[in-house]
PDB file of C-alpha atoms in Angstrom:
ATOM      1  CA  MET F   6      48.794 114.440 164.200  1.00 49.00           C
ATOM      2  CA  THR F   7      49.956 116.360 167.285  1.00 47.00           C
ATOM      3  CA  PRO F   8      52.569 119.097 166.890  1.00 47.00           C
ATOM      4  CA  ARG F   9      55.054 116.965 168.771  1.00 47.00           C
ATOM      5  CA  ARG F  10      54.615 113.975 166.452  1.00 46.00           C
ATOM      6  CA  SER F  11      54.747 116.243 163.431  1.00 47.00           C
ATOM      7  CA  LEU F  12      58.094 117.670 164.498  1.00 44.00           C
ATOM      8  CA  LEU F  13      59.459 114.179 165.127  1.00 43.00           C
ATOM      9  CA  TRP F  14      58.329 113.039 161.671  1.00 44.00           C
ATOM     10  CA  LEU F  15      60.045 115.989 160.011  1.00 45.00           C
ATOM     11  CA  LEU F  16      63.287 115.211 161.827  1.00 45.00           C
ATOM     12  CA  VAL F  17      63.170 111.583 160.598  1.00 44.00           C
ATOM     13  CA  LEU F  18      62.639 112.689 156.995  1.00 45.00           C
ATOM     14  CA  ALA F  19      65.497 115.171 157.179  1.00 49.00           C
ATOM     15  CA  ALA F  20      67.888 112.551 158.593  1.00 50.00           C
ATOM     16  CA  THR F  21      66.912 110.056 155.890  1.00 49.00           C
ATOM     17  CA  ALA F  22      67.497 112.585 153.115  1.00 47.00           C
ATOM     18  CA  HIS F  23      70.899 113.519 154.537  1.00 48.00           C
ATOM     19  CA  MET F  24      72.012 109.875 154.675  1.00 48.00           C
ATOM     20  CA  GLY F  25      70.933 109.371 151.036  1.00 49.00           C
ATOM     21  CA  CYS F  26      73.062 112.306 149.926  1.00 45.00           C
ATOM     22  CA  GLU F  27      76.097 110.921 151.744  1.00 46.00           C
ATOM     23  CA  ARG F  28      75.641 107.522 150.089  1.00 47.00           C
ATOM     24  CA  ARG F  29      75.451 109.094 146.642  1.00 46.00           C
ATOM     25  CA  GLU F  30      78.578 111.144 147.273  1.00 44.00           C
ATOM     26  CA  GLU F  31      80.464 108.044 148.432  1.00 44.00           C
ATOM     27  CA  ALA F  32      79.271 105.965 145.501  1.00 43.00           C
ATOM     28  CA  ALA F  33      80.572 108.404 142.902  1.00 44.00           C
ATOM     29  CA  PRO F  34      84.262 108.080 143.830  1.00 42.00           C
ATOM     30  CA  GLN F  35      83.892 104.309 144.057  1.00 45.00           C
ATOM     31  CA  ALA F  36      82.510 104.230 140.534  1.00 43.00           C
ATOM     32  CA  GLN F  37      85.429 106.332 139.368  1.00 45.00           C
ATOM     33  CA  GLN F  38      87.899 104.044 141.103  1.00 49.00           C
ATOM     34  CA  GLY F  39      86.451 101.068 139.240  1.00 47.00           C
ATOM     35  CA  VAL F  40      87.129 102.596 135.795  1.00 44.00           C
ATOM     36  CA  PRO F  41      90.448 101.382 134.348  1.00 47.00           C
ATOM     37  CA  PRO F  42      92.829 104.167 133.339  1.00 51.00           C
ATOM     38  CA  ALA F  43      92.988 105.045 129.653  1.00 49.00           C
ATOM     39  CA  PRO F  44      95.893 103.268 127.978  1.00 46.00           C
ATOM     40  CA  ALA F  45      98.901 105.420 127.189  1.00 50.00           C
ATOM     41  CA  PRO F  46      99.272 106.138 123.477  1.00 49.00           C
ATOM     42  CA  GLY F  47     101.738 103.770 121.859  1.00 45.00           C
ATOM     43  CA  PRO F  48     104.593 104.817 119.597  1.00 44.00           C
ATOM     44  CA  THR F  49     103.631 105.976 116.141  1.00 45.00           C
ATOM     45  CA  PRO F  50     104.371 103.114 113.720  1.00 41.00           C
ATOM     46  CA  GLU F  51     107.056 103.832 111.184  1.00 40.00           C
ATOM     47  CA  ALA F  52     105.845 104.381 107.669  1.00 40.00           C
ATOM     48  CA  PRO F  53     107.046 101.611 105.340  1.00 41.00           C
ATOM     49  CA  ALA F  54     109.903 102.565 103.046  1.00 44.00           C
ATOM     50  CA  ALA F  55     108.736 103.835  99.703  1.00 51.00           C
ATOM     51  CA  VAL F  56     108.989 101.324  96.924  1.00 52.00           C
ATOM     52  CA  ALA F  57     109.260 102.414  93.314  1.00 62.00           C
ATOM     53  CA  PRO F  58     106.224 101.326  91.259  1.00 71.00           C
ATOM     54  CA  ALA F  59     107.494  98.534  89.043  1.00 66.00           C
ATOM     55  CA  GLY F  60     104.648  99.070  86.568  1.00 83.00           C
ATOM     56  CA  LEU F  61     106.318 102.257  85.350  1.00 89.00           C
ATOM     57  CA  LEU F  62     109.228 100.270  83.941  1.00 92.00           C
ATOM     58  CA  ALA F  63     106.863  98.021  82.036  1.00 93.00           C
ATOM     59  CA  ASP F  64     105.209 101.161  80.649  1.00 95.00           C
ATOM     60  CA  VAL F  65     108.601 102.471  79.543  1.00 96.00           C
ATOM     61  CA  ARG F  66     109.307  99.245  77.647  1.00 96.00           C
ATOM     62  CA  GLU F  67     105.962  99.593  75.878  1.00 96.00           C
ATOM     63  CA  ASP F  68     106.644 103.252  75.042  1.00 97.00           C
ATOM     64  CA  LEU F  69     109.984 102.346  73.473  1.00 98.00           C
ATOM     65  CA  ALA F  70     108.402  99.615  71.387  1.00 97.00           C
ATOM     66  CA  ASP F  71     105.682 102.031  70.246  1.00 97.00           C
ATOM     67  CA  ALA F  72     108.299 104.669  69.357  1.00 98.00           C
ATOM     68  CA  ARG F  73     110.082 102.162  67.143  1.00 97.00           C
ATOM     69  CA  GLU F  74     106.834 101.200  65.443  1.00 97.00           C
ATOM     70  CA  ASP F  75     105.961 104.871  64.857  1.00 97.00           C
ATOM     71  CA  LEU F  76     109.375 105.574  63.381  1.00 97.00           C
ATOM     72  CA  ALA F  77     109.059 102.546  61.085  1.00 97.00           C
ATOM     73  CA  GLU F  78     105.862 104.161  59.779  1.00 96.00           C
ATOM     74  CA  ASN F  79     107.697 107.507  59.432  1.00 95.00           C
ATOM     75  CA  ASP F  80     105.492 109.070  62.122  1.00 96.00           C
ATOM     76  CA  ARG F  81     108.226 111.143  63.736  1.00 97.00           C
ATOM     77  CA  GLU F  82     105.961 113.266  65.921  1.00 97.00           C
ATOM     78  CA  ASP F  83     104.348 110.286  67.632  1.00 97.00           C
ATOM     79  CA  ALA F  84     107.698 108.519  67.966  1.00 97.00           C
ATOM     80  CA  ALA F  85     109.209 111.570  69.661  1.00 98.00           C
ATOM     81  CA  GLU F  86     106.193 111.848  71.959  1.00 98.00           C
ATOM     82  CA  GLU F  87     106.542 108.210  73.046  1.00 98.00           C
ATOM     83  CA  LEU F  88     110.225 108.794  73.839  1.00 98.00           C
ATOM     84  CA  ARG F  89     109.432 111.886  75.910  1.00 98.00           C
ATOM     85  CA  ASP F  90     106.726 109.975  77.794  1.00 97.00           C
ATOM     86  CA  ALA F  91     109.229 107.223  78.557  1.00 97.00           C
ATOM     87  CA  ALA F  92     111.730 109.801  79.847  1.00 97.00           C
ATOM     88  CA  GLY F  93     109.142 111.261  82.219  1.00 97.00           C
ATOM     89  CA  LYS F  94     108.254 107.826  83.591  1.00 96.00           C
ATOM     90  CA  LEU F  95     111.911 107.025  84.225  1.00 96.00           C
ATOM     91  CA  ARG F  96     112.268 110.253  86.213  1.00 96.00           C
ATOM     92  CA  ARG F  97     109.191 109.426  88.295  1.00 95.00           C
ATOM     93  CA  TYR F  98     110.443 105.897  88.905  1.00 94.00           C
ATOM     94  CA  SER F  99     113.869 107.151  89.963  1.00 93.00           C
ATOM     95  CA  GLN F 100     112.406 109.103  92.883  1.00 92.00           C
ATOM     96  CA  ASP F 101     111.872 105.905  94.903  1.00 89.00           C
ATOM     97  CA  ALA F 102     114.308 103.603  93.126  1.00 90.00           C
ATOM     98  CA  ALA F 103     117.317 101.971  94.759  1.00 88.00           C
ATOM     99  CA  ALA F 104     120.103 104.489  95.323  1.00 91.00           C
ATOM    100  CA  ASP F 105     122.582 102.653  93.107  1.00 91.00           C
ATOM    101  CA  VAL F 106     120.398 103.029  89.988  1.00 95.00           C
ATOM    102  CA  ARG F 107     119.015 106.559  90.394  1.00 95.00           C
ATOM    103  CA  GLN F 108     121.774 108.269  88.427  1.00 95.00           C
ATOM    104  CA  ASP F 109     121.604 105.661  85.685  1.00 96.00           C
ATOM    105  CA  LEU F 110     117.855 106.258  85.405  1.00 96.00           C
ATOM    106  CA  ALA F 111     118.360 110.027  85.260  1.00 96.00           C
ATOM    107  CA  ASN F 112     120.971 109.609  82.533  1.00 96.00           C
ATOM    108  CA  ALA F 113     118.685 107.297  80.563  1.00 97.00           C
ATOM    109  CA  ALA F 114     115.843 109.828  80.824  1.00 97.00           C
ATOM    110  CA  SER F 115     118.133 112.571  79.476  1.00 97.00           C
ATOM    111  CA  GLU F 116     119.184 110.271  76.633  1.00 96.00           C
ATOM    112  CA  LEU F 117     115.544 109.670  75.720  1.00 98.00           C
ATOM    113  CA  ASP F 118     114.803 113.400  75.712  1.00 97.00           C
ATOM    114  CA  ALA F 119     117.762 114.014  73.413  1.00 97.00           C
ATOM    115  CA  LEU F 120     116.739 111.100  71.216  1.00 97.00           C
ATOM    116  CA  ALA F 121     113.200 112.492  70.941  1.00 98.00           C
ATOM    117  CA  GLY F 122     114.625 115.721  69.575  1.00 97.00           C
ATOM    118  CA  GLU F 123     116.771 113.877  67.047  1.00 97.00           C
ATOM    119  CA  VAL F 124     113.842 111.753  65.896  1.00 97.00           C
ATOM    120  CA  ARG F 125     111.677 114.826  65.398  1.00 96.00           C
ATOM    121  CA  SER F 126     114.403 116.713  63.525  1.00 96.00           C
ATOM    122  CA  GLY F 127     115.123 113.806  61.211  1.00 95.00           C
ATOM    123  CA  ALA F 128     118.623 113.143  62.533  1.00 96.00           C
ATOM    124  CA  ILE F 129     117.546 109.578  63.316  1.00 95.00           C
ATOM    125  CA  THR F 130     116.658 108.170  59.935  1.00 90.00           C
ATOM    126  CA  SER F 131     116.011 104.467  60.612  1.00 95.00           C
ATOM    127  CA  THR F 132     114.869 101.988  63.232  1.00 96.00           C
ATOM    128  CA  ALA F 133     118.384 100.529  63.209  1.00 95.00           C
ATOM    129  CA  MET F 134     119.774 103.876  64.386  1.00 95.00           C
ATOM    130  CA  LEU F 135     117.061 104.080  67.041  1.00 97.00           C
ATOM    131  CA  ASP F 136     117.723 100.527  68.219  1.00 96.00           C
ATOM    132  CA  GLU F 137     121.401 101.221  68.690  1.00 94.00           C
ATOM    133  CA  ARG F 138     120.629 104.209  70.896  1.00 95.00           C
ATOM    134  CA  LEU F 139     117.953 102.399  72.896  1.00 97.00           C
ATOM    135  CA  ALA F 140     120.152  99.425  73.787  1.00 97.00           C
ATOM    136  CA  GLY F 141     121.735 101.355  76.637  1.00 96.00           C
ATOM    137  CA  VAL F 142     118.312 102.387  77.954  1.00 97.00           C
ATOM    138  CA  HIS F 143     117.287  98.734  78.103  1.00 97.00           C
ATOM    139  CA  ALA F 144     120.498  98.004  80.034  1.00 97.00           C
ATOM    140  CA  VAL F 145     119.383 100.576  82.620  1.00 97.00           C
ATOM    141  CA  LEU F 146     115.885  99.085  82.737  1.00 97.00           C
ATOM    142  CA  ALA F 147     117.408  95.652  83.328  1.00 97.00           C
ATOM    143  CA  LYS F 148     119.582  97.051  86.112  1.00 97.00           C
ATOM    144  CA  ALA F 149     116.580  98.751  87.745  1.00 96.00           C
ATOM    145  CA  HIS F 150     114.528  95.526  87.630  1.00 96.00           C
ATOM    146  CA  ALA F 151     117.426  93.571  89.132  1.00 97.00           C
ATOM    147  CA  ALA F 152     117.786  96.127  91.948  1.00 96.00           C
ATOM    148  CA  SER F 153     114.042  95.920  92.602  1.00 95.00           C
ATOM    149  CA  SER F 154     114.304  92.131  92.716  1.00 96.00           C
ATOM    150  CA  ARG F 155     117.092  92.342  95.282  1.00 95.00           C
ATOM    151  CA  GLU F 156     114.981  94.648  97.444  1.00 95.00           C
ATOM    152  CA  ALA F 157     111.987  92.316  97.244  1.00 95.00           C
ATOM    153  CA  TRP F 158     114.158  89.293  98.071  1.00 95.00           C
ATOM    154  CA  GLY F 159     115.568  91.154 101.072  1.00 94.00           C
ATOM    155  CA  ARG F 160     112.106  91.766 102.510  1.00 94.00           C
ATOM    156  CA  ARG F 161     111.119  88.144 101.705  1.00 94.00           C
ATOM    157  CA  ASP F 162     108.567  89.067  99.049  1.00 95.00           C
ATOM    158  CA  VAL F 163     109.641  86.137  96.910  1.00 95.00           C
ATOM    159  CA  ALA F 164     106.866  86.478  94.337  1.00 96.00           C
ATOM    160  CA  ALA F 165     107.811  90.093  93.588  1.00 96.00           C
ATOM    161  CA  ALA F 166     111.482  89.126  93.502  1.00 96.00           C
ATOM    162  CA  GLY F 167     110.666  86.471  90.928  1.00 97.00           C
ATOM    163  CA  ARG F 168     108.686  88.814  88.701  1.00 96.00           C
ATOM    164  CA  GLN F 169     111.371  91.464  88.798  1.00 97.00           C
ATOM    165  CA  ILE F 170     114.255  89.114  88.063  1.00 97.00           C
ATOM    166  CA  THR F 171     112.346  87.774  85.060  1.00 97.00           C
ATOM    167  CA  ALA F 172     111.759  91.338  83.850  1.00 97.00           C
ATOM    168  CA  ALA F 173     115.481  92.049  84.217  1.00 98.00           C
ATOM    169  CA  ALA F 174     116.277  89.048  82.011  1.00 98.00           C
ATOM    170  CA  ASP F 175     113.736  90.222  79.427  1.00 97.00           C
ATOM    171  CA  GLU F 176     115.232  93.722  79.281  1.00 97.00           C
ATOM    172  CA  LEU F 177     118.734  92.298  78.953  1.00 97.00           C
ATOM    173  CA  GLU F 178     117.653  90.189  75.977  1.00 97.00           C
ATOM    174  CA  ILE F 179     115.865  93.128  74.329  1.00 97.00           C
ATOM    175  CA  GLY F 180     118.904  95.345  74.798  1.00 97.00           C
ATOM    176  CA  LEU F 181     121.278  92.804  73.291  1.00 97.00           C
ATOM    177  CA  THR F 182     118.934  92.304  70.354  1.00 96.00           C
ATOM    178  CA  ARG F 183     118.610  96.052  69.745  1.00 95.00           C
ATOM    179  CA  LEU F 184     122.380  96.392  69.775  1.00 93.00           C
ATOM    180  CA  GLY F 185     122.491  94.065  66.788  1.00 90.00           C
ATOM    181  CA  ARG F 186     125.211  91.799  68.106  1.00 82.00           C
ATOM    182  CA  GLY F 187     123.020  88.869  69.071  1.00 86.00           C
ATOM    183  CA  VAL F 188     122.847  86.978  72.349  1.00 93.00           C
ATOM    184  CA  ASP F 189     125.979  84.938  72.925  1.00 94.00           C
ATOM    185  CA  ALA F 190     126.036  81.607  74.746  1.00 95.00           C
ATOM    186  CA  GLY F 191     127.062  83.108  78.074  1.00 95.00           C
ATOM    187  CA  ALA F 192     124.301  85.720  78.076  1.00 96.00           C
ATOM    188  CA  ALA F 193     121.748  83.157  76.888  1.00 97.00           C
ATOM    189  CA  SER F 194     122.609  80.879  79.809  1.00 97.00           C
ATOM    190  CA  VAL F 195     122.254  83.743  82.306  1.00 97.00           C
ATOM    191  CA  ILE F 196     118.908  84.785  80.833  1.00 98.00           C
ATOM    192  CA  ARG F 197     117.641  81.207  80.910  1.00 98.00           C
ATOM    193  CA  ASP F 198     118.686  80.725  84.546  1.00 97.00           C
ATOM    194  CA  ALA F 199     117.111  84.046  85.571  1.00 98.00           C
ATOM    195  CA  ARG F 200     113.814  83.187  83.929  1.00 98.00           C
ATOM    196  CA  ASP F 201     113.798  79.743  85.495  1.00 97.00           C
ATOM    197  CA  LEU F 202     114.455  81.152  88.974  1.00 97.00           C
ATOM    198  CA  GLY F 203     112.021  84.015  88.444  1.00 97.00           C
ATOM    199  CA  GLY F 204     109.244  81.655  87.449  1.00 97.00           C
ATOM    200  CA  ARG F 205     109.798  79.434  90.469  1.00 96.00           C
ATOM    201  CA  LEU F 206     109.859  82.368  92.902  1.00 96.00           C
ATOM    202  CA  ALA F 207     106.775  83.930  91.334  1.00 96.00           C
ATOM    203  CA  ARG F 208     104.920  80.662  91.996  1.00 95.00           C
ATOM    204  CA  GLY F 209     106.009  80.731  95.635  1.00 92.00           C
ATOM    205  CA  ALA F 210     108.650  78.007  95.396  1.00 92.00           C
ATOM    206  CA  GLU F 211     111.673  78.099  97.668  1.00 87.00           C
ATOM    207  CA  ALA F 212     115.189  78.862  96.477  1.00 93.00           C
ATOM    208  CA  THR F 213     118.461  78.815  98.344  1.00 94.00           C
ATOM    209  CA  PRO F 214     120.190  82.151  98.949  1.00 95.00           C
ATOM    210  CA  SER F 215     123.249  80.868  97.091  1.00 96.00           C
ATOM    211  CA  ASP F 216     121.182  80.098  93.976  1.00 95.00           C
ATOM    212  CA  VAL F 217     119.552  83.526  94.077  1.00 96.00           C
ATOM    213  CA  GLU F 218     122.887  85.270  94.557  1.00 97.00           C
ATOM    214  CA  ARG F 219     124.419  83.309  91.679  1.00 97.00           C
ATOM    215  CA  VAL F 220     121.658  84.479  89.342  1.00 97.00           C
ATOM    216  CA  PHE F 221     121.912  88.071  90.575  1.00 97.00           C
ATOM    217  CA  LYS F 222     125.630  88.085  89.934  1.00 97.00           C
ATOM    218  CA  GLY F 223     125.304  86.566  86.468  1.00 97.00           C
ATOM    219  CA  LEU F 224     122.646  89.079  85.501  1.00 97.00           C
ATOM    220  CA  GLY F 225     124.632  91.970  86.904  1.00 97.00           C
ATOM    221  CA  ASP F 226     127.719  91.007  84.924  1.00 97.00           C
ATOM    222  CA  GLU F 227     125.826  90.669  81.631  1.00 97.00           C
ATOM    223  CA  ILE F 228     123.901  93.901  82.184  1.00 97.00           C
ATOM    224  CA  GLU F 229     127.174  95.732  82.778  1.00 96.00           C
ATOM    225  CA  LYS F 230     128.612  94.273  79.577  1.00 96.00           C
ATOM    226  CA  LEU F 231     125.599  95.516  77.642  1.00 96.00           C
ATOM    227  CA  HIS F 232     125.843  98.931  79.262  1.00 94.00           C
ATOM    228  CA  ARG F 233     129.498  99.254  78.222  1.00 94.00           C
ATOM    229  CA  ALA F 234     128.856  97.979  74.699  1.00 94.00           C
ATOM    230  CA  ALA F 235     126.008 100.468  74.228  1.00 93.00           C
ATOM    231  CA  ALA F 236     128.047 103.454  75.445  1.00 86.00           C
ATOM    232  CA  PRO F 237     128.489 106.215  72.835  1.00 78.00           C
ATOM    233  CA  SER F 238     132.230 105.592  72.670  1.00 62.00           C
ATOM    234  CA  GLN F 239     131.595 101.983  71.592  1.00 62.00           C
ATOM    235  CA  ARG F 240     129.152 102.703  68.794  1.00 59.00           C
TER     236      ARG F 240
END
């Protein structure tokens, strides 16, 4: 190859390399332009409102039944321990309970602590004396279940509303029985209606708001009657 042709060949190679660099530089921005922008972060979803664990109330009912059984067997230490456990569970439940029952739950927990001391010391000498004192606690449990049922109904969790309204009726009946005055016809009708509605809702059946409100009102009235009858001034 002559020097002249060699120089010409080098010039062609240099021009080709320069054009390739320009194409690569142009292609990079085009690739960037084709990338969709990252989506803007959306709003942080609100955390759901805390709901009190309903299982704690069922545990409290069991603790109270066990305390009675222990006292019947003259096992005062175990009976007192069951009552203290129940008081602690009520305090934990009250942290996320409906506002209108928190103070009642706190008062019931204090009553159970005091009762535990009296059982241990021998001041409570019979299951009849224990029953009379526990009637008011069951009134509070019934009120807490009813409030939980209202909350569940409000968020359209009908199955939970049904279970809780049935539990409220159960606690009302237990409280009336512990008080030793029996279940009168009016209370029996309310309890029957609440259990019927609770069963239907728990199975997913529909109910009209007026029917639900009627049962809530009936339960609330009977629970309040029990609460007043179990007050220390009425014993």
